[in-house]
Structure formats: structure tokens, C-alpha cells
Amino acid sequence: MADKVKMAQQFIQALPHARALGLQLTEIGDGRAVISMPYDAALIGDPKTGVIHGGAVSAMMDTCCGAAVMSHPEAPGATATIGLRIDYMRAATPGQTVTTTATCYHVTRNVAFVRAVTVDEDADRPVATATGSFTVEKS
Amino acid sequence: MARPRPEPVQVVKQRRDAALKALVEAVPYISFLGITFDRRGDELTAVLNYDERLIGNPLLPALHGGATAAFLEVTAIITLGWSQLWPQVESGSIALDDLTAGNLPRLPKTIDMSVDYLRSGLPRDAYARARISRSGRRYASVHVSAWQDQHDKLFAQATGHFLMPRPPQA
């Protein structure tokens, strides 16, 4: 299991944009993935408050959803996003690491369906939620 | 009554470009992604200047879907902010010195975004324009189209809802 996490972490590190965002994959398996993104001043969207930009949260959630699909036993190959909808509940607290948990809850021959939630250090109040559909590639 | 003489073109351009530059450069994440804006009158085109750091799948290679989503969101927010700033810059009710000193109006906040990925993003520059479908006192609805080589072959599009900043109290 630890090997799988290590492999997945290496995989994430091989994605240039994931590396640029500082994404860290902490859990993966059976259609579920957890990715965190440490606070970074380069990601600020509102200079007055220091809140990170929604786009950075979107990019992290897209990555996490894709990782969840690839870890699903019925979706063996690579994947690409078909559609992703993100709802923003509140601003992430400046200075805090944000963490996304994505679950691939259904896979058909061609499409994988995923939902994800992002929190900061206050895990009881979501920062954002997302639902997405992803391609299923034949291995 | 004689019509006032129009301002010299370079004065007008300099003012508008300086206001846009102040709006865009205030947001660190926009330069993190390498996004710039082209202006024709009040119309904006966002440019996602290609960089290897925007790649998601290094084997294809293709732009990261998340970078694409972020590009569309930045385009929507700046276009909305610009639509509010433009009349203030033109009327002179907001001073350029204020803007360049960092006293910028608050930007809209994203409520939701729904992104369609139409084809994979190629490793080269991408362009986007936002159309404001409705902009009310509190909420705005925006559609964004993004393309690369051919304008009629979109590689992504999005619709989003945004919470508009409260106007400064009179």
C-alpha cells in the first residue's frame, strides 16, 4: 500500500503543473485520492486579504479527481476531464494548507463520475465542492 | 456650443492601459499562470502564455485541465472587474494615481464555475474571451470561450456565477 502511495506521489511529481502548484498526494486507492496544497503567496487571488485564487483550488481539485479515477480498479488507463463543476462555499483561510478528497463513485465503459470536497484546517466547513465526469481509456 | 476637443489618442490609450495593468498586476496568481490581457477599446482577450509548467500530461503533452479551468476563471473575473472599472476610468471618477498606488476596487468572487473540456490543450499559447450574460447588483453570470490556433475551434468553455463586490458606500 505504501508503495502505491509512493508511486502515485512520483506520478504527481511528474506532472509539471501539479509540481508548480506544490501539490502533495497523501492517500490513493480504490477510486479515492487525497491531495494537499500548502499555502503559497504566488497563489494569492485577493491581495488585500491574502486569500488564494479560486483557480488554484480548481486546478488542485481537477488533479485530485483525475487521480481518483486512475486509482479505480475499473478505469485502468489514463484519463482526461470531460466536465468539472466547482462550487465555492467560502474563502480558504490565508496561511493554511488546503486539502481535497476526491471519490470516483461510478464507472461505466466510457465515463467515470467523481465528486470532491476541499477543506482547510477547519475540516468541518468545506471551502469548495466539485463534481466531474472523466474519460475512461482502455488499458 | 462648441464640442470639447477630443483628448489625444496616446493620452486615452495610456490611461486605459495603465488602469488595466494595475487591475491585473495586483493579483499574484495571474502572473503565476503567465496570463496577460490584450485590449481593443473596452474588449479584452486573455492570453495564457505557454510555459512548460502548465503541462498536465507530459506524455501527450497537453495543458493541465486545472490550468485551463483557472485560465477561464481569471478571464471571467478580470473581464467583470474591468467592466466595472471602465466607466469609472473614462468618467474620471476614479483617479489613475489611486489605481497604480494599489487602491483597486474589490474583484468579484466566484460562486460556481462549470467547465467543458472540448479538446485537449496543445502545448502553445491559448486565448479566451468572456461574455457577461448578466451583471446585476449582487450576482453576475458569465460565459467564457477559449481557443488556441483557430478561433472557431474552442478547446474549452465555461459558465460561472459571481458575487459582485458592494459598491463603496456613498
Tab-separated table of C-alpha atoms in Angstrom:
chain	number	residue	atom	x	y	z
A	1	MET	CA	0.000	0.000	0.000
A	2	ALA	CA	2.804	2.388	0.934
A	3	ASP	CA	4.423	1.535	-2.425
A	4	LYS	CA	1.248	2.540	-4.221
A	5	VAL	CA	1.205	5.907	-2.470
A	6	LYS	CA	4.873	6.378	-3.266
A	7	MET	CA	4.278	5.541	-6.933
A	8	ALA	CA	1.312	7.879	-7.104
A	9	GLN	CA	3.327	10.648	-5.434
A	10	GLN	CA	6.027	10.164	-8.078
A	11	PHE	CA	3.352	10.282	-10.754
A	12	ILE	CA	2.008	13.590	-9.411
A	13	GLN	CA	5.542	14.952	-9.287
A	14	ALA	CA	5.878	14.090	-12.993
A	15	LEU	CA	3.015	16.466	-13.863
A	16	PRO	CA	4.661	19.866	-14.355
A	17	HIS	CA	1.604	21.898	-13.349
A	18	ALA	CA	0.997	19.809	-10.222
A	19	ARG	CA	4.618	20.389	-9.256
A	20	ALA	CA	4.278	24.127	-9.903
A	21	LEU	CA	1.300	24.266	-7.532
A	22	GLY	CA	3.193	22.303	-4.866
A	23	LEU	CA	0.604	19.506	-4.773
A	24	GLN	CA	1.220	16.581	-2.429
A	25	LEU	CA	-0.649	13.334	-2.799
A	26	THR	CA	-1.153	11.762	0.610
A	27	GLU	CA	-3.626	8.911	0.006
A	28	ILE	CA	-4.723	6.948	-3.045
A	29	GLY	CA	-6.540	3.709	-3.810
A	30	ASP	CA	-9.833	2.122	-4.885
A	31	GLY	CA	-11.155	5.254	-6.529
A	32	ARG	CA	-10.270	7.659	-3.725
A	33	ALA	CA	-7.482	10.237	-3.624
A	34	VAL	CA	-6.371	12.914	-1.158
A	35	ILE	CA	-4.167	15.826	-2.273
A	36	SER	CA	-2.998	18.816	-0.273
A	37	MET	CA	-1.618	22.165	-1.376
A	38	PRO	CA	0.464	24.233	1.080
A	39	TYR	CA	-0.223	27.969	1.229
A	40	ASP	CA	1.959	29.957	-1.177
A	41	ALA	CA	1.990	33.726	-1.769
A	42	ALA	CA	2.267	33.106	-5.547
A	43	LEU	CA	-1.256	31.623	-5.498
A	44	ILE	CA	-2.925	34.688	-3.957
A	45	GLY	CA	-6.047	35.899	-5.754
A	46	ASP	CA	-7.047	38.729	-3.422
A	47	PRO	CA	-4.032	40.837	-2.461
A	48	LYS	CA	-5.996	42.695	0.244
A	49	THR	CA	-6.755	39.549	2.252
A	50	GLY	CA	-4.101	37.072	1.028
A	51	VAL	CA	-6.805	34.552	0.098
A	52	ILE	CA	-5.648	32.095	-2.592
A	53	HIS	CA	-7.253	32.285	-6.034
A	54	GLY	CA	-10.208	30.035	-6.831
A	55	GLY	CA	-8.351	28.917	-9.938
A	56	ALA	CA	-5.624	27.302	-7.825
A	57	VAL	CA	-8.308	25.397	-5.896
A	58	SER	CA	-9.903	24.370	-9.235
A	59	ALA	CA	-6.573	23.079	-10.562
A	60	MET	CA	-5.989	21.085	-7.388
A	61	MET	CA	-9.499	19.589	-7.456
A	62	ASP	CA	-9.155	18.651	-11.142
A	63	THR	CA	-5.880	16.847	-10.391
A	64	CYS	CA	-7.352	15.058	-7.384
A	65	CYS	CA	-10.445	13.941	-9.339
A	66	GLY	CA	-8.225	12.576	-12.131
A	67	ALA	CA	-6.075	10.706	-9.605
A	68	ALA	CA	-9.200	9.176	-8.037
A	69	VAL	CA	-10.341	7.922	-11.464
A	70	MET	CA	-6.954	6.389	-12.240
A	71	SER	CA	-6.920	4.584	-8.899
A	72	HIS	CA	-10.305	2.957	-9.609
A	73	PRO	CA	-9.988	-0.757	-10.436
A	74	GLU	CA	-12.414	-0.449	-13.380
A	75	ALA	CA	-10.662	2.527	-15.015
A	76	PRO	CA	-7.205	1.164	-15.693
A	77	GLY	CA	-5.733	3.669	-18.137
A	78	ALA	CA	-5.095	7.369	-18.227
A	79	THR	CA	-7.992	9.821	-18.053
A	80	ALA	CA	-8.992	13.300	-19.191
A	81	THR	CA	-11.577	15.691	-17.795
A	82	ILE	CA	-14.828	15.930	-19.772
A	83	GLY	CA	-16.565	18.382	-17.460
A	84	LEU	CA	-15.986	19.780	-13.992
A	85	ARG	CA	-18.276	21.926	-11.890
A	86	ILE	CA	-16.971	23.637	-8.782
A	87	ASP	CA	-18.970	25.421	-6.085
A	88	TYR	CA	-17.147	27.794	-3.785
A	89	MET	CA	-18.562	27.922	-0.261
A	90	ARG	CA	-16.072	30.257	1.374
A	91	ALA	CA	-12.563	31.669	1.115
A	92	ALA	CA	-9.754	29.370	2.251
A	93	THR	CA	-8.123	30.844	5.365
A	94	PRO	CA	-4.846	32.587	4.366
A	95	GLY	CA	-1.749	30.732	5.562
A	96	GLN	CA	-3.457	27.353	5.811
A	97	THR	CA	-2.897	24.219	3.728
A	98	VAL	CA	-5.942	23.182	1.691
A	99	THR	CA	-6.801	19.507	1.201
A	100	THR	CA	-9.026	17.869	-1.407
A	101	THR	CA	-10.590	14.407	-1.086
A	102	ALA	CA	-11.979	13.014	-4.347
A	103	THR	CA	-14.108	9.898	-4.768
A	104	CYS	CA	-14.755	8.153	-8.065
A	105	TYR	CA	-18.202	6.764	-7.234
A	106	HIS	CA	-19.259	5.257	-10.558
A	107	VAL	CA	-17.524	3.989	-13.685
A	108	THR	CA	-19.149	2.987	-16.978
A	109	ARG	CA	-17.399	1.692	-20.113
A	110	ASN	CA	-16.682	5.259	-21.236
A	111	VAL	CA	-17.229	7.648	-18.348
A	112	ALA	CA	-16.094	7.925	-14.718
A	113	PHE	CA	-18.085	10.083	-12.279
A	114	VAL	CA	-16.292	11.847	-9.438
A	115	ARG	CA	-17.109	14.114	-6.528
A	116	ALA	CA	-14.666	16.045	-4.398
A	117	VAL	CA	-14.581	18.295	-1.372
A	118	THR	CA	-11.876	20.762	-0.332
A	119	VAL	CA	-11.262	21.950	3.226
A	120	ASP	CA	-8.615	23.977	5.023
A	121	GLU	CA	-7.553	23.315	8.635
A	122	ASP	CA	-11.196	23.701	9.689
A	123	ALA	CA	-12.334	20.426	8.132
A	124	ASP	CA	-15.977	20.846	9.184
A	125	ARG	CA	-16.682	23.780	6.859
A	126	PRO	CA	-15.951	22.975	3.204
A	127	VAL	CA	-14.123	25.589	1.122
A	128	ALA	CA	-15.366	24.118	-2.169
A	129	THR	CA	-17.087	21.071	-3.619
A	130	ALA	CA	-16.884	19.685	-7.147
A	131	THR	CA	-18.485	17.098	-9.387
A	132	GLY	CA	-16.855	15.928	-12.578
A	133	SER	CA	-17.035	13.467	-15.435
A	134	PHE	CA	-13.859	11.931	-16.839
A	135	THR	CA	-12.963	9.739	-19.801
A	136	VAL	CA	-12.250	6.021	-19.282
A	137	GLU	CA	-9.402	4.847	-21.524
A	138	LYS	CA	-8.922	1.217	-22.384
A	139	SER	CA	-5.682	-0.109	-20.934
B	1	MET	CA	-21.810	75.434	-28.349
B	2	ALA	CA	-18.507	74.017	-29.485
B	3	ARG	CA	-17.794	70.377	-28.791
B	4	PRO	CA	-14.759	69.985	-26.485
B	5	ARG	CA	-11.660	68.912	-28.340
B	6	PRO	CA	-11.137	65.128	-28.006
B	7	GLU	CA	-8.121	64.035	-25.993
B	8	PRO	CA	-5.029	62.955	-27.980
B	9	VAL	CA	-5.165	59.219	-28.732
B	10	GLN	CA	-1.986	58.411	-26.825
B	11	VAL	CA	-3.374	60.016	-23.654
B	12	VAL	CA	-6.522	57.894	-23.885
B	13	LYS	CA	-4.588	54.689	-24.577
B	14	GLN	CA	-2.059	55.349	-21.839
B	15	ARG	CA	-4.830	55.883	-19.270
B	16	ARG	CA	-6.779	52.770	-20.241
B	17	ASP	CA	-3.701	50.541	-20.449
B	18	ALA	CA	-2.406	51.783	-17.083
B	19	ALA	CA	-5.778	51.048	-15.426
B	20	LEU	CA	-5.883	47.527	-16.894
B	21	LYS	CA	-2.269	46.880	-15.913
B	22	ALA	CA	-2.989	47.946	-12.309
B	23	LEU	CA	-6.047	45.660	-12.143
B	24	VAL	CA	-4.184	42.610	-13.499
B	25	GLU	CA	-0.853	43.066	-11.736
B	26	ALA	CA	-2.496	43.292	-8.308
B	27	VAL	CA	-3.255	39.554	-8.434
B	28	PRO	CA	-0.165	37.356	-7.872
B	29	TYR	CA	-1.873	34.198	-9.190
B	30	ILE	CA	-2.361	35.808	-12.637
B	31	SER	CA	1.380	36.227	-13.075
B	32	PHE	CA	1.962	32.762	-11.568
B	33	LEU	CA	-0.023	31.339	-14.509
B	34	GLY	CA	1.565	33.772	-17.005
B	35	ILE	CA	-1.721	35.328	-18.125
B	36	THR	CA	-1.710	38.699	-19.910
B	37	PHE	CA	-4.542	40.743	-21.408
B	38	ASP	CA	-4.848	42.342	-24.848
B	39	ARG	CA	-7.191	45.335	-25.034
B	40	ARG	CA	-9.100	46.744	-28.030
B	41	GLY	CA	-11.242	49.589	-26.728
B	42	ASP	CA	-13.068	48.030	-23.791
B	43	GLU	CA	-12.803	44.482	-25.209
B	44	LEU	CA	-10.358	42.136	-23.503
B	45	THR	CA	-8.686	38.979	-24.762
B	46	ALA	CA	-6.837	36.930	-22.165
B	47	VAL	CA	-3.637	35.177	-23.251
B	48	LEU	CA	-2.298	32.117	-21.430
B	49	ASN	CA	1.352	32.394	-22.456
B	50	TYR	CA	2.689	28.880	-22.899
B	51	ASP	CA	5.077	27.571	-20.287
B	52	GLU	CA	6.199	24.017	-19.555
B	53	ARG	CA	4.777	24.404	-16.011
B	54	LEU	CA	1.233	24.452	-17.444
B	55	ILE	CA	1.520	20.880	-18.724
B	56	GLY	CA	-0.628	18.229	-17.060
B	57	ASN	CA	0.112	15.173	-19.132
B	58	PRO	CA	3.800	15.179	-20.143
B	59	LEU	CA	3.357	12.165	-22.472
B	60	LEU	CA	0.921	13.818	-24.918
B	61	PRO	CA	1.864	16.634	-23.961
B	62	ALA	CA	-1.303	18.558	-23.053
B	63	LEU	CA	-2.164	21.566	-20.913
B	64	HIS	CA	-3.332	20.684	-17.394
B	65	GLY	CA	-7.125	20.734	-17.144
B	66	GLY	CA	-6.793	22.631	-13.898
B	67	ALA	CA	-4.629	25.302	-15.523
B	68	THR	CA	-7.278	25.627	-18.231
B	69	ALA	CA	-10.061	25.961	-15.635
B	70	ALA	CA	-8.042	28.577	-13.763
B	71	PHE	CA	-7.385	30.483	-17.014
B	72	LEU	CA	-11.130	30.659	-17.738
B	73	GLU	CA	-11.878	31.756	-14.175
B	74	VAL	CA	-9.238	34.507	-14.279
B	75	THR	CA	-10.640	35.685	-17.643
B	76	ALA	CA	-14.178	35.883	-16.221
B	77	ILE	CA	-13.145	37.730	-13.042
B	78	ILE	CA	-10.902	40.274	-14.775
B	79	THR	CA	-13.499	40.909	-17.511
B	80	LEU	CA	-16.138	41.548	-14.815
B	81	GLY	CA	-13.789	43.766	-12.798
B	82	TRP	CA	-12.805	45.663	-15.957
B	83	SER	CA	-16.464	46.193	-16.911
B	84	GLN	CA	-16.944	47.930	-13.556
B	85	LEU	CA	-13.694	49.842	-13.688
B	86	TRP	CA	-14.002	51.083	-17.294
B	87	PRO	CA	-16.779	53.678	-16.772
B	88	GLN	CA	-15.020	54.990	-13.669
B	89	VAL	CA	-11.736	55.396	-15.551
B	90	GLU	CA	-13.468	57.039	-18.505
B	91	SER	CA	-15.502	59.456	-16.394
B	92	GLY	CA	-12.536	60.298	-14.218
B	93	SER	CA	-14.435	59.362	-11.032
B	94	ILE	CA	-11.522	57.110	-10.117
B	95	ALA	CA	-8.027	58.581	-10.199
B	96	LEU	CA	-5.336	56.683	-12.057
B	97	ASP	CA	-2.808	57.505	-9.345
B	98	ASP	CA	-5.076	55.743	-6.852
B	99	LEU	CA	-5.197	52.635	-9.021
B	100	THR	CA	-1.475	52.467	-9.617
B	101	ALA	CA	-0.906	53.006	-5.880
B	102	GLY	CA	-2.872	49.792	-5.290
B	103	ASN	CA	-6.218	51.320	-4.273
B	104	LEU	CA	-8.165	48.987	-6.519
B	105	PRO	CA	-11.842	48.138	-6.340
B	106	ARG	CA	-12.583	44.652	-4.959
B	107	LEU	CA	-12.889	41.930	-7.580
B	108	PRO	CA	-15.969	39.709	-7.937
B	109	LYS	CA	-15.922	36.368	-6.090
B	110	THR	CA	-16.606	33.060	-7.795
B	111	ILE	CA	-19.801	31.309	-6.662
B	112	ASP	CA	-19.538	28.426	-9.135
B	113	MET	CA	-17.856	27.531	-12.409
B	114	SER	CA	-18.744	24.744	-14.801
B	115	VAL	CA	-16.029	23.920	-17.321
B	116	ASP	CA	-16.426	21.900	-20.537
B	117	TYR	CA	-13.252	20.384	-21.941
B	118	LEU	CA	-13.813	20.175	-25.688
B	119	ARG	CA	-10.385	19.033	-26.891
B	120	SER	CA	-7.001	18.641	-25.273
B	121	GLY	CA	-4.995	21.820	-24.822
B	122	LEU	CA	-1.924	21.896	-27.063
B	123	PRO	CA	1.471	22.990	-25.714
B	124	ARG	CA	1.233	26.547	-27.063
B	125	ASP	CA	-0.495	29.855	-26.234
B	126	ALA	CA	-4.232	29.882	-25.514
B	127	TYR	CA	-6.731	32.736	-25.757
B	128	ALA	CA	-10.023	33.427	-24.011
B	129	ARG	CA	-12.798	35.958	-24.015
B	130	ALA	CA	-15.622	36.306	-21.516
B	131	ARG	CA	-19.146	37.422	-22.342
B	132	ILE	CA	-21.098	38.899	-19.461
B	133	SER	CA	-24.575	37.399	-19.894
B	134	ARG	CA	-25.990	39.335	-16.984
B	135	SER	CA	-24.465	41.604	-14.421
B	136	GLY	CA	-26.762	42.663	-11.604
B	137	ARG	CA	-26.215	44.485	-8.351
B	138	ARG	CA	-25.294	41.318	-6.479
B	139	TYR	CA	-24.803	38.500	-8.989
B	140	ALA	CA	-23.323	38.117	-12.449
B	141	SER	CA	-23.480	35.290	-14.967
B	142	VAL	CA	-20.551	34.932	-17.375
B	143	HIS	CA	-19.705	32.667	-20.307
B	144	VAL	CA	-16.071	32.141	-21.311
B	145	SER	CA	-14.713	30.649	-24.561
B	146	ALA	CA	-11.104	29.559	-25.031
B	147	TRP	CA	-9.263	28.593	-28.187
B	148	GLN	CA	-5.730	28.116	-29.485
B	149	ASP	CA	-4.929	28.112	-33.190
B	150	GLN	CA	-8.412	28.569	-34.631
B	151	HIS	CA	-10.965	30.810	-33.000
B	152	ASP	CA	-13.905	28.662	-34.152
B	153	LYS	CA	-12.388	25.509	-32.650
B	154	LEU	CA	-12.786	26.084	-28.919
B	155	PHE	CA	-10.739	23.804	-26.657
B	156	ALA	CA	-12.681	24.753	-23.519
B	157	GLN	CA	-15.668	26.808	-22.458
B	158	ALA	CA	-17.227	27.645	-19.106
B	159	THR	CA	-20.146	29.315	-17.446
B	160	GLY	CA	-19.895	30.741	-13.993
B	161	HIS	CA	-21.733	32.783	-11.411
B	162	PHE	CA	-20.024	35.524	-9.456
B	163	LEU	CA	-20.795	37.573	-6.392
B	164	MET	CA	-20.303	41.247	-7.231
B	165	PRO	CA	-18.462	43.495	-4.766
B	166	ARG	CA	-20.603	46.000	-2.890
B	167	PRO	CA	-20.186	49.484	-4.336
B	168	PRO	CA	-18.342	51.868	-1.988
B	169	GLN	CA	-20.783	53.479	0.477
B	170	ALA	CA	-21.767	56.944	-0.679
